[in-house]
mmCIF file of C-alpha atoms in Angstrom:
data_model
loop_
_atom_site.group_PDB
_atom_site.id
_atom_site.type_symbol
_atom_site.label_atom_id
_atom_site.label_comp_id
_atom_site.label_asym_id
_atom_site.label_seq_id
_atom_site.Cartn_x
_atom_site.Cartn_y
_atom_site.Cartn_z
ATOM 1 C CA UNK A 26 130.376 93.839 105.154
ATOM 2 C CA UNK A 27 127.436 93.657 102.821
ATOM 3 C CA UNK A 28 124.933 91.748 103.588
ATOM 4 C CA UNK A 29 124.478 90.583 100.136
ATOM 5 C CA UNK A 30 126.872 91.367 96.862
ATOM 6 C CA UNK A 31 125.570 90.680 93.793
ATOM 7 C CA UNK A 32 128.243 91.109 90.574
ATOM 8 C CA UNK A 33 128.065 91.458 87.171
ATOM 9 C CA UNK A 34 124.937 89.018 86.437
ATOM 10 C CA UNK A 35 124.035 87.964 82.868
ATOM 11 C CA UNK A 36 121.508 86.030 82.055
ATOM 12 C CA UNK A 37 119.605 85.303 78.628
ATOM 13 C CA UNK A 38 116.868 82.705 77.014
ATOM 14 C CA UNK A 39 118.624 82.688 73.971
ATOM 15 C CA UNK A 40 120.552 84.547 72.341
ATOM 16 C CA UNK A 41 118.209 85.663 69.785
ATOM 17 C CA UNK A 42 115.918 87.363 72.185
ATOM 18 C CA UNK A 43 118.577 88.926 73.871
ATOM 19 C CA UNK A 44 119.973 89.475 77.383
ATOM 20 C CA UNK A 45 117.375 89.626 80.253
ATOM 21 C CA UNK A 46 120.069 90.591 82.828
ATOM 22 C CA UNK A 47 123.151 92.292 81.442
ATOM 23 C CA UNK A 48 125.694 93.081 83.491
ATOM 24 C CA UNK A 49 123.983 93.359 86.539
ATOM 25 C CA UNK A 50 125.781 94.603 90.062
ATOM 26 C CA UNK A 51 124.813 96.077 93.648
ATOM 27 C CA UNK A 52 124.350 95.446 96.845
ATOM 28 C CA UNK A 53 121.734 95.056 99.171
ATOM 29 C CA UNK A 54 122.459 95.855 103.303
ATOM 30 C CA UNK A 55 120.793 94.032 106.067
ATOM 31 C CA UNK A 56 117.448 94.660 107.315
ATOM 32 C CA UNK A 57 117.023 96.468 104.183
ATOM 33 C CA UNK A 58 113.607 96.938 102.338
ATOM 34 C CA UNK A 59 115.320 96.635 98.490
ATOM 35 C CA UNK A 60 113.010 97.584 95.506
ATOM 36 C CA UNK A 61 113.549 96.369 91.816
ATOM 37 C CA UNK A 62 111.317 98.795 90.415
ATOM 38 C CA UNK A 63 111.071 98.335 86.430
ATOM 39 C CA UNK A 64 108.188 97.922 83.429
ATOM 40 C CA UNK A 65 107.873 94.028 81.884
ATOM 41 C CA UNK A 66 110.660 92.271 80.436
ATOM 42 C CA UNK A 67 113.069 94.918 82.439
ATOM 43 C CA UNK A 68 114.172 91.471 83.586
ATOM 44 C CA UNK A 69 113.861 92.372 87.702
ATOM 45 C CA UNK A 70 111.745 88.326 87.902
ATOM 46 C CA UNK A 71 114.761 86.943 86.109
ATOM 47 C CA UNK A 72 117.266 88.594 88.799
ATOM 48 C CA UNK A 73 115.017 87.977 91.749
ATOM 49 C CA UNK A 74 114.820 83.955 90.410
ATOM 50 C CA UNK A 75 118.686 83.906 90.517
ATOM 51 C CA UNK A 76 118.026 84.967 93.658
ATOM 52 C CA UNK A 77 116.018 82.381 95.095
ATOM 53 C CA UNK A 78 117.713 79.638 92.800
ATOM 54 C CA UNK A 79 115.232 78.556 89.834
ATOM 55 C CA UNK A 80 117.270 79.878 87.377
ATOM 56 C CA UNK A 81 121.663 79.653 86.756
ATOM 57 C CA UNK A 82 123.106 82.825 85.593
ATOM 58 C CA UNK A 83 125.410 82.590 82.529
ATOM 59 C CA UNK A 84 127.956 84.757 84.413
ATOM 60 C CA UNK A 85 128.453 86.506 87.230
ATOM 61 C CA UNK A 86 128.410 86.313 91.256
ATOM 62 C CA UNK A 87 125.972 86.187 93.860
ATOM 63 C CA UNK A 88 127.350 86.656 97.822
ATOM 64 C CA UNK A 89 125.036 86.333 101.192
ATOM 65 C CA UNK A 90 127.073 87.099 104.221
ATOM 66 C CA UNK A 91 129.774 86.464 102.348
ATOM 67 C CA UNK A 92 129.377 82.965 101.108
ATOM 68 C CA UNK A 93 128.877 82.538 98.017
ATOM 69 C CA UNK A 94 125.308 81.445 97.156
ATOM 70 C CA UNK A 95 124.810 80.449 93.508
ATOM 71 C CA UNK A 96 125.766 76.506 93.522
ATOM 72 C CA UNK A 97 123.600 76.496 97.085
ATOM 73 C CA UNK A 98 120.070 74.634 95.444
ATOM 74 C CA UNK A 99 117.512 76.388 96.672
ATOM 75 C CA UNK A 100 116.436 73.834 99.335
ATOM 76 C CA UNK A 101 119.357 74.877 101.313
ATOM 77 C CA UNK A 102 119.662 78.606 100.829
ATOM 78 C CA UNK A 103 118.630 80.707 103.839
ATOM 79 C CA UNK A 104 115.954 82.406 101.697
ATOM 80 C CA UNK A 105 111.952 82.132 100.984
ATOM 81 C CA UNK A 106 109.814 83.705 98.094
ATOM 82 C CA UNK A 107 106.479 84.939 98.348
ATOM 83 C CA UNK A 108 104.808 84.666 94.876
ATOM 84 C CA UNK A 109 102.739 86.608 93.256
ATOM 85 C CA UNK A 110 99.748 83.995 93.162
ATOM 86 C CA UNK A 111 100.330 82.707 96.784
ATOM 87 C CA UNK A 112 100.931 79.111 96.243
ATOM 88 C CA UNK A 113 98.755 77.887 98.945
ATOM 89 C CA UNK A 114 97.772 74.205 99.173
ATOM 90 C CA UNK A 115 93.882 74.623 98.800
ATOM 91 C CA UNK A 116 93.009 70.799 101.062
ATOM 92 C CA UNK A 117 95.301 72.100 103.768
ATOM 93 C CA UNK A 118 94.137 74.595 106.882
ATOM 94 C CA UNK A 119 95.443 77.686 107.198
ATOM 95 C CA UNK A 120 97.626 76.122 110.221
ATOM 96 C CA UNK A 121 98.862 73.357 108.301
ATOM 97 C CA UNK A 122 99.709 75.852 104.994
ATOM 98 C CA UNK A 123 102.147 77.808 107.101
ATOM 99 C CA UNK A 124 103.925 74.508 108.859
ATOM 100 C CA UNK A 125 104.238 73.074 105.539
ATOM 101 C CA UNK A 126 107.661 74.483 104.877
ATOM 102 C CA UNK A 127 109.075 73.908 108.297
ATOM 103 C CA UNK A 128 107.775 70.031 108.095
ATOM 104 C CA UNK A 129 109.889 70.034 104.990
ATOM 105 C CA UNK A 130 113.387 71.471 106.571
ATOM 106 C CA UNK A 131 112.792 68.787 109.277
ATOM 107 C CA UNK A 132 111.187 71.105 112.128
ATOM 108 C CA UNK A 133 110.030 69.143 115.047
ATOM 109 C CA UNK A 134 106.317 69.313 115.276
ATOM 110 C CA UNK A 135 105.688 70.927 118.566
ATOM 111 C CA UNK A 136 108.560 73.528 117.324
ATOM 112 C CA UNK A 137 107.025 74.421 113.629
ATOM 113 C CA UNK A 138 103.163 74.753 115.387
ATOM 114 C CA UNK A 139 104.507 76.623 117.626
ATOM 115 C CA UNK A 140 106.585 79.199 114.972
ATOM 116 C CA UNK A 141 103.472 78.706 112.495
ATOM 117 C CA UNK A 142 101.210 80.511 115.460
ATOM 118 C CA UNK A 143 104.017 83.312 116.022
ATOM 119 C CA UNK A 144 104.104 84.008 112.148
ATOM 120 C CA UNK A 145 100.495 83.690 112.095
ATOM 121 C CA UNK A 146 100.256 86.777 115.515
ATOM 122 C CA UNK A 147 102.161 88.587 113.527
ATOM 123 C CA UNK A 148 100.057 88.923 110.358
ATOM 124 C CA UNK A 149 96.954 89.135 112.572
ATOM 125 C CA UNK A 150 95.531 85.702 111.454
ATOM 126 C CA UNK A 151 95.568 83.725 114.881
ATOM 127 C CA UNK A 152 91.712 83.491 114.386
ATOM 128 C CA UNK A 153 91.972 81.842 110.736
ATOM 129 C CA UNK A 154 94.013 78.327 111.912
ATOM 130 C CA UNK A 155 91.418 76.312 110.610
ATOM 131 C CA UNK A 156 90.132 77.797 107.737
ATOM 132 C CA UNK A 157 91.305 76.654 104.120
ATOM 133 C CA UNK A 158 92.595 79.007 102.000
ATOM 134 C CA UNK A 159 89.637 79.323 99.684
ATOM 135 C CA UNK A 160 87.282 80.957 102.862
ATOM 136 C CA UNK A 161 89.773 83.779 102.977
ATOM 137 C CA UNK A 162 89.749 87.243 100.888
ATOM 138 C CA UNK A 163 92.592 87.761 98.863
ATOM 139 C CA UNK A 164 94.435 90.186 101.470
ATOM 140 C CA UNK A 165 94.206 87.102 103.996
ATOM 141 C CA UNK A 166 95.440 84.851 101.679
ATOM 142 C CA UNK A 167 98.641 87.018 100.842
ATOM 143 C CA UNK A 168 99.032 87.416 104.430
ATOM 144 C CA UNK A 169 99.025 83.201 105.288
ATOM 145 C CA UNK A 170 101.923 83.455 102.223
ATOM 146 C CA UNK A 171 103.842 85.681 103.847
ATOM 147 C CA UNK A 172 103.433 83.725 107.137
ATOM 148 C CA UNK A 173 104.650 80.504 105.624
ATOM 149 C CA UNK A 174 107.516 82.497 104.218
ATOM 150 C CA UNK A 175 108.234 84.217 107.900
ATOM 151 C CA UNK A 176 108.139 80.987 109.782
ATOM 152 C CA UNK A 177 111.013 79.453 108.821
ATOM 153 C CA UNK A 178 113.393 82.543 109.739
ATOM 154 C CA UNK A 179 114.922 83.433 106.362
ATOM 155 C CA UNK A 180 117.621 85.855 106.037
ATOM 156 C CA UNK A 181 115.955 86.857 102.650
ATOM 157 C CA UNK A 182 112.838 87.444 101.896
ATOM 158 C CA UNK A 183 112.060 87.798 98.063
ATOM 159 C CA UNK A 184 108.449 88.921 97.192
ATOM 160 C CA UNK A 185 107.694 88.853 93.375
ATOM 161 C CA UNK A 186 104.612 90.787 92.833
ATOM 162 C CA UNK A 187 102.476 89.791 96.113
ATOM 163 C CA UNK A 188 100.394 92.997 95.522
ATOM 164 C CA UNK A 189 99.106 92.724 92.082
ATOM 165 C CA UNK A 190 96.229 91.088 92.759
ATOM 166 C CA UNK A 191 95.155 93.146 95.402
ATOM 167 C CA UNK A 192 92.156 95.790 94.670
ATOM 168 C CA UNK A 193 93.379 99.468 95.339
ATOM 169 C CA UNK A 194 92.329 100.135 98.726
ATOM 170 C CA UNK A 195 93.401 96.499 99.706
ATOM 171 C CA UNK A 196 96.845 97.099 98.383
ATOM 172 C CA UNK A 197 97.429 100.678 99.721
ATOM 173 C CA UNK A 198 96.341 98.496 103.712
ATOM 174 C CA UNK A 199 99.176 95.984 102.695
ATOM 175 C CA UNK A 200 102.103 97.920 101.645
ATOM 176 C CA UNK A 201 101.604 99.217 105.216
ATOM 177 C CA UNK A 202 101.902 95.486 106.730
ATOM 178 C CA UNK A 203 104.591 94.272 104.637
ATOM 179 C CA UNK A 204 106.793 97.524 105.898
ATOM 180 C CA UNK A 205 105.426 96.607 109.209
ATOM 181 C CA UNK A 206 106.141 92.703 108.847
ATOM 182 C CA UNK A 207 109.876 93.909 107.055
ATOM 183 C CA UNK A 208 111.261 95.905 110.587
ATOM 184 C CA UNK A 209 109.454 94.030 113.212
ATOM 185 C CA UNK A 210 111.195 90.542 112.078
ATOM 186 C CA UNK A 211 114.493 92.475 111.173
ATOM 187 C CA UNK A 212 114.344 90.654 107.969
ATOM 188 C CA UNK A 213 115.790 91.489 104.006
ATOM 189 C CA UNK A 214 113.250 92.684 101.918
ATOM 190 C CA UNK A 215 114.200 92.214 97.988
ATOM 191 C CA UNK A 216 110.970 93.315 96.409
ATOM 192 C CA UNK A 217 109.873 93.121 93.069
ATOM 193 C CA UNK A 218 107.566 95.270 91.422
ATOM 194 C CA UNK A 219 106.410 97.348 88.285
ATOM 195 C CA UNK A 220 103.982 99.990 90.476
ATOM 196 C CA UNK A 221 106.280 102.978 91.270
ATOM 197 C CA UNK A 222 103.691 103.718 93.688
ATOM 198 C CA UNK A 223 104.195 100.700 95.598
ATOM 199 C CA UNK A 224 108.267 100.881 95.398
ATOM 200 C CA UNK A 225 108.533 104.606 96.597
ATOM 201 C CA UNK A 226 105.727 103.822 99.599
ATOM 202 C CA UNK A 227 107.732 101.175 101.326
ATOM 203 C CA UNK A 228 111.294 100.807 100.057
ATOM 204 C CA UNK A 229 114.843 101.963 101.579
ATOM 205 C CA UNK A 230 116.367 101.708 98.495
ATOM 206 C CA UNK A 231 114.965 101.423 95.209
ATOM 207 C CA UNK A 232 116.900 99.851 91.900
ATOM 208 C CA UNK A 233 115.215 100.889 88.808
ATOM 209 C CA UNK A 234 116.037 98.491 86.448
ATOM 210 C CA UNK A 235 115.828 99.061 81.964
ATOM 211 C CA UNK A 236 116.366 96.488 79.568
ATOM 212 C CA UNK A 237 118.274 93.958 81.531
ATOM 213 C CA UNK A 238 120.195 96.589 83.382
ATOM 214 C CA UNK A 239 120.105 98.896 86.242
ATOM 215 C CA UNK A 240 119.208 103.175 85.698
ATOM 216 C CA UNK A 241 119.837 104.349 88.956
ATOM 217 C CA UNK A 242 120.063 103.174 92.651
ATOM 218 C CA UNK A 243 118.784 105.500 95.401
ATOM 219 C CA UNK A 244 116.277 106.322 97.979
ATOM 220 C CA UNK A 245 112.496 106.685 97.253
ATOM 221 C CA UNK A 246 113.696 110.436 97.370
ATOM 222 C CA UNK A 247 116.530 110.591 95.587
ATOM 223 C CA UNK A 248 114.783 108.400 92.805
ATOM 224 C CA UNK A 249 112.092 110.395 92.158
ATOM 225 C CA UNK A 250 113.297 114.113 93.033
ATOM 226 C CA UNK A 251 117.243 113.745 91.587
ATOM 227 C CA UNK A 252 116.432 110.687 88.575
ATOM 228 C CA UNK A 253 119.671 110.529 86.909
ATOM 229 C CA UNK A 254 118.277 109.597 82.758
ATOM 230 C CA UNK A 255 115.626 110.195 80.810
ATOM 231 C CA UNK A 256 114.201 106.894 81.410
ATOM 232 C CA UNK A 257 113.956 106.884 85.397
ATOM 233 C CA UNK A 258 112.476 110.134 84.652
ATOM 234 C CA UNK A 259 109.503 109.277 82.468
ATOM 235 C CA UNK A 260 109.461 106.034 84.313
ATOM 236 C CA UNK A 261 108.472 107.045 88.063
ATOM 237 C CA UNK A 262 105.889 110.139 88.416
ATOM 238 C CA UNK A 263 104.884 112.449 85.705
ATOM 239 C CA UNK A 264 107.540 114.697 84.357
ATOM 240 C CA UNK A 265 108.198 117.982 81.764
ATOM 241 C CA UNK A 266 111.668 117.587 79.955
ATOM 242 C CA UNK A 267 113.149 120.135 78.460
ATOM 243 C CA UNK A 268 116.817 121.142 77.056
ATOM 244 C CA UNK A 269 118.469 123.686 78.788
ATOM 245 C CA UNK A 270 121.777 125.952 77.545
ATOM 246 C CA UNK A 271 123.939 128.090 79.900
ATOM 247 C CA UNK A 272 124.483 131.222 79.017
ATOM 248 C CA UNK A 273 127.606 133.355 79.499
ATOM 249 C CA UNK A 274 127.195 132.873 83.444
ATOM 250 C CA UNK A 275 127.245 129.178 82.836
ATOM 251 C CA UNK A 276 123.035 129.774 84.290
ATOM 252 C CA UNK A 277 120.890 127.536 82.467
ATOM 253 C CA UNK A 278 117.770 128.571 80.509
ATOM 254 C CA UNK A 279 115.032 127.166 78.404
ATOM 255 C CA UNK A 280 114.836 127.939 74.856
ATOM 256 C CA UNK A 281 111.855 130.553 75.171
ATOM 257 C CA UNK A 282 114.855 132.531 77.160
ATOM 258 C CA UNK A 283 113.470 131.443 81.278
ATOM 259 C CA UNK A 284 116.271 131.095 83.282
ATOM 260 C CA UNK A 285 115.935 128.103 85.912
ATOM 261 C CA UNK A 286 118.157 129.432 88.246
ATOM 262 C CA UNK A 287 120.990 126.364 87.999
ATOM 263 C CA UNK A 288 124.424 126.390 87.002
ATOM 264 C CA UNK A 289 125.252 123.830 84.713
ATOM 265 C CA UNK A 290 128.497 124.813 81.695
ATOM 266 C CA UNK A 291 126.562 122.204 79.190
ATOM 267 C CA UNK A 292 123.430 122.053 77.098
ATOM 268 C CA UNK A 293 121.733 119.352 79.114
ATOM 269 C CA UNK A 294 117.773 118.151 79.580
ATOM 270 C CA UNK A 295 116.091 119.547 82.836
ATOM 271 C CA UNK A 296 113.319 117.132 84.435
ATOM 272 C CA UNK A 297 110.770 119.484 86.533
ATOM 273 C CA UNK A 298 107.967 117.398 88.031
ATOM 274 C CA UNK A 299 104.252 118.985 88.135
ATOM 275 C CA UNK A 300 104.440 119.910 91.111
ATOM 276 C CA UNK A 301 107.643 122.290 90.609
ATOM 277 C CA UNK A 302 105.324 124.445 88.465
ATOM 278 C CA UNK A 303 102.781 126.937 89.584
ATOM 279 C CA UNK A 304 100.248 129.509 88.233
ATOM 280 C CA UNK A 305 101.504 132.766 89.195
ATOM 281 C CA UNK A 306 101.175 135.871 87.085
ATOM 282 C CA UNK A 307 104.331 136.984 87.429
ATOM 283 C CA UNK A 308 106.028 133.883 85.867
ATOM 284 C CA UNK A 309 108.273 133.346 82.989
ATOM 285 C CA UNK A 310 106.654 131.142 81.308
ATOM 286 C CA UNK A 311 103.257 131.553 79.094
ATOM 287 C CA UNK A 312 101.159 129.217 77.416
ATOM 288 C CA UNK A 313 97.500 128.128 77.090
ATOM 289 C CA UNK A 314 94.726 125.513 78.886
ATOM 290 C CA UNK A 315 94.954 122.759 76.187
ATOM 291 C CA UNK A 316 92.924 119.789 78.762
ATOM 292 C CA UNK A 317 92.149 119.743 82.441
ATOM 293 C CA UNK A 318 91.532 116.585 84.306
ATOM 294 C CA UNK A 319 90.067 116.533 88.026
ATOM 295 C CA UNK A 320 92.262 113.545 89.785
ATOM 296 C CA UNK A 321 91.014 114.160 93.466
ATOM 297 C CA UNK A 322 93.451 116.005 95.478
ATOM 298 C CA UNK A 323 94.481 118.440 92.854
ATOM 299 C CA UNK A 324 93.378 119.189 88.637
ATOM 300 C CA UNK A 325 96.187 118.168 86.330
ATOM 301 C CA UNK A 326 96.450 121.141 83.763
ATOM 302 C CA UNK A 327 97.914 120.114 79.967
ATOM 303 C CA UNK A 328 99.348 123.441 78.975
ATOM 304 C CA UNK A 329 100.747 124.221 75.409
ATOM 305 C CA UNK A 330 103.926 126.596 76.284
ATOM 306 C CA UNK A 331 104.791 129.590 74.051
ATOM 307 C CA UNK A 332 108.179 130.153 73.087
ATOM 308 C CA UNK A 333 108.807 126.436 71.526
ATOM 309 C CA UNK A 334 108.646 124.457 74.093
ATOM 310 C CA UNK A 335 105.824 122.470 73.595
ATOM 311 C CA UNK A 336 103.565 121.024 76.502
ATOM 312 C CA UNK A 337 104.045 121.030 80.394
ATOM 313 C CA UNK A 338 102.010 119.067 82.798
ATOM 314 C CA UNK A 339 100.939 120.994 86.047
ATOM 315 C CA UNK A 340 99.353 120.230 88.880
ATOM 316 C CA UNK A 341 96.899 122.711 90.281
ATOM 317 C CA UNK A 342 95.391 122.789 93.922
ATOM 318 C CA UNK A 343 91.633 122.337 93.983
ATOM 319 C CA UNK A 344 90.395 126.806 94.904
ATOM 320 C CA UNK A 345 92.832 127.083 91.858
ATOM 321 C CA UNK A 346 91.490 125.085 89.302
ATOM 322 C CA UNK A 347 87.944 126.305 89.671
ATOM 323 C CA UNK A 348 89.472 129.706 88.462
ATOM 324 C CA UNK A 349 90.483 128.030 85.672
ATOM 325 C CA UNK A 350 89.235 127.074 82.035
ATOM 326 C CA UNK A 351 90.425 125.373 78.773
ATOM 327 C CA UNK A 352 91.979 127.808 76.462
ATOM 328 C CA UNK A 353 92.634 130.470 78.908
ATOM 329 C CA UNK A 354 96.064 132.196 78.824
ATOM 330 C CA UNK A 355 98.532 131.844 82.374
ATOM 331 C CA UNK A 356 101.682 132.548 82.928
ATOM 332 C CA UNK A 357 104.002 129.719 84.977
ATOM 333 C CA UNK A 358 107.089 130.154 87.594
ATOM 334 C CA UNK A 359 109.650 126.908 88.347
ATOM 335 C CA UNK A 360 111.035 125.978 91.413
ATOM 336 C CA UNK A 361 114.687 126.117 90.578
ATOM 337 C CA UNK A 362 115.286 123.905 94.029
ATOM 338 C CA UNK A 363 112.954 121.167 91.972
ATOM 339 C CA UNK A 364 114.846 121.344 89.290
ATOM 340 C CA UNK A 365 117.019 118.473 88.495
ATOM 341 C CA UNK A 366 119.711 118.081 85.704
ATOM 342 C CA UNK A 367 119.622 114.393 83.568
ATOM 343 C CA UNK A 368 121.290 112.436 81.379
ATOM 344 C CA UNK A 369 120.167 112.703 77.889
#
């Protein structure tokens, strides 16, 4: 049985603004780390608020372990939410912040203190029980918010862009912490973010959203290596997108005649990631280096291709990049195993 079933959810904030959600449906498994990924305004936070009970859709159904959820008030749902701004009480100690939700649920004092300490031990904050939130770093405050939610032992934990206020290094650390907590507590996480790196690093599966609809659902590897639509290809990572046509043997080729080594009977578009293109003296494509941008582990090349193909982006490793220069003519080879066909 599907743990969380979402069917045909429609929601809007006034007819003039269009649909915030337009027939969204998906299934989420038990103990899964599931991410709703998309740009601002795509509907991901609206869907999260509906799951939490803060919004009621105009159409659709949601069931948790087979039980209808939409008519259950927020405070009665086995669901907790970690907000973007943490929502900690500044006048309460860390321990009392974590016990607050348990107190509101009528949990006896001795039990709620034990559960709060257990949750704080999970997030490695047992040395800070008597401190106030203002005495903690941003990452520590984030962990307090997580402990408060986990102490209630929810069946479903919702996370609304909880890492967006953290700096890059701390954000990377918290990604590992979140995944560890999800596995250790065996809790289903639904995580909302616009950050593709977060989604790829932590998720078991990802739903890419755009304009109130789901463009694609898949594992991080599937989403990155086999995008189904042009939007997904453009939103996830960096992509080179070309039109390809089949030859007499239904083998795809580009406008300059470059054979891609994959078969398809129809004119289509193909996605080729920068790492799937290499500088190769024997390569079939040729172009001029227009720009070199050092990114740390590699150098990003922008190459004007010959044959009417436009521009391609290529990642060159450090040793190779040191031999290249702007306006240099180079030949390129494509790895056919990393070419994906998409819906135009």
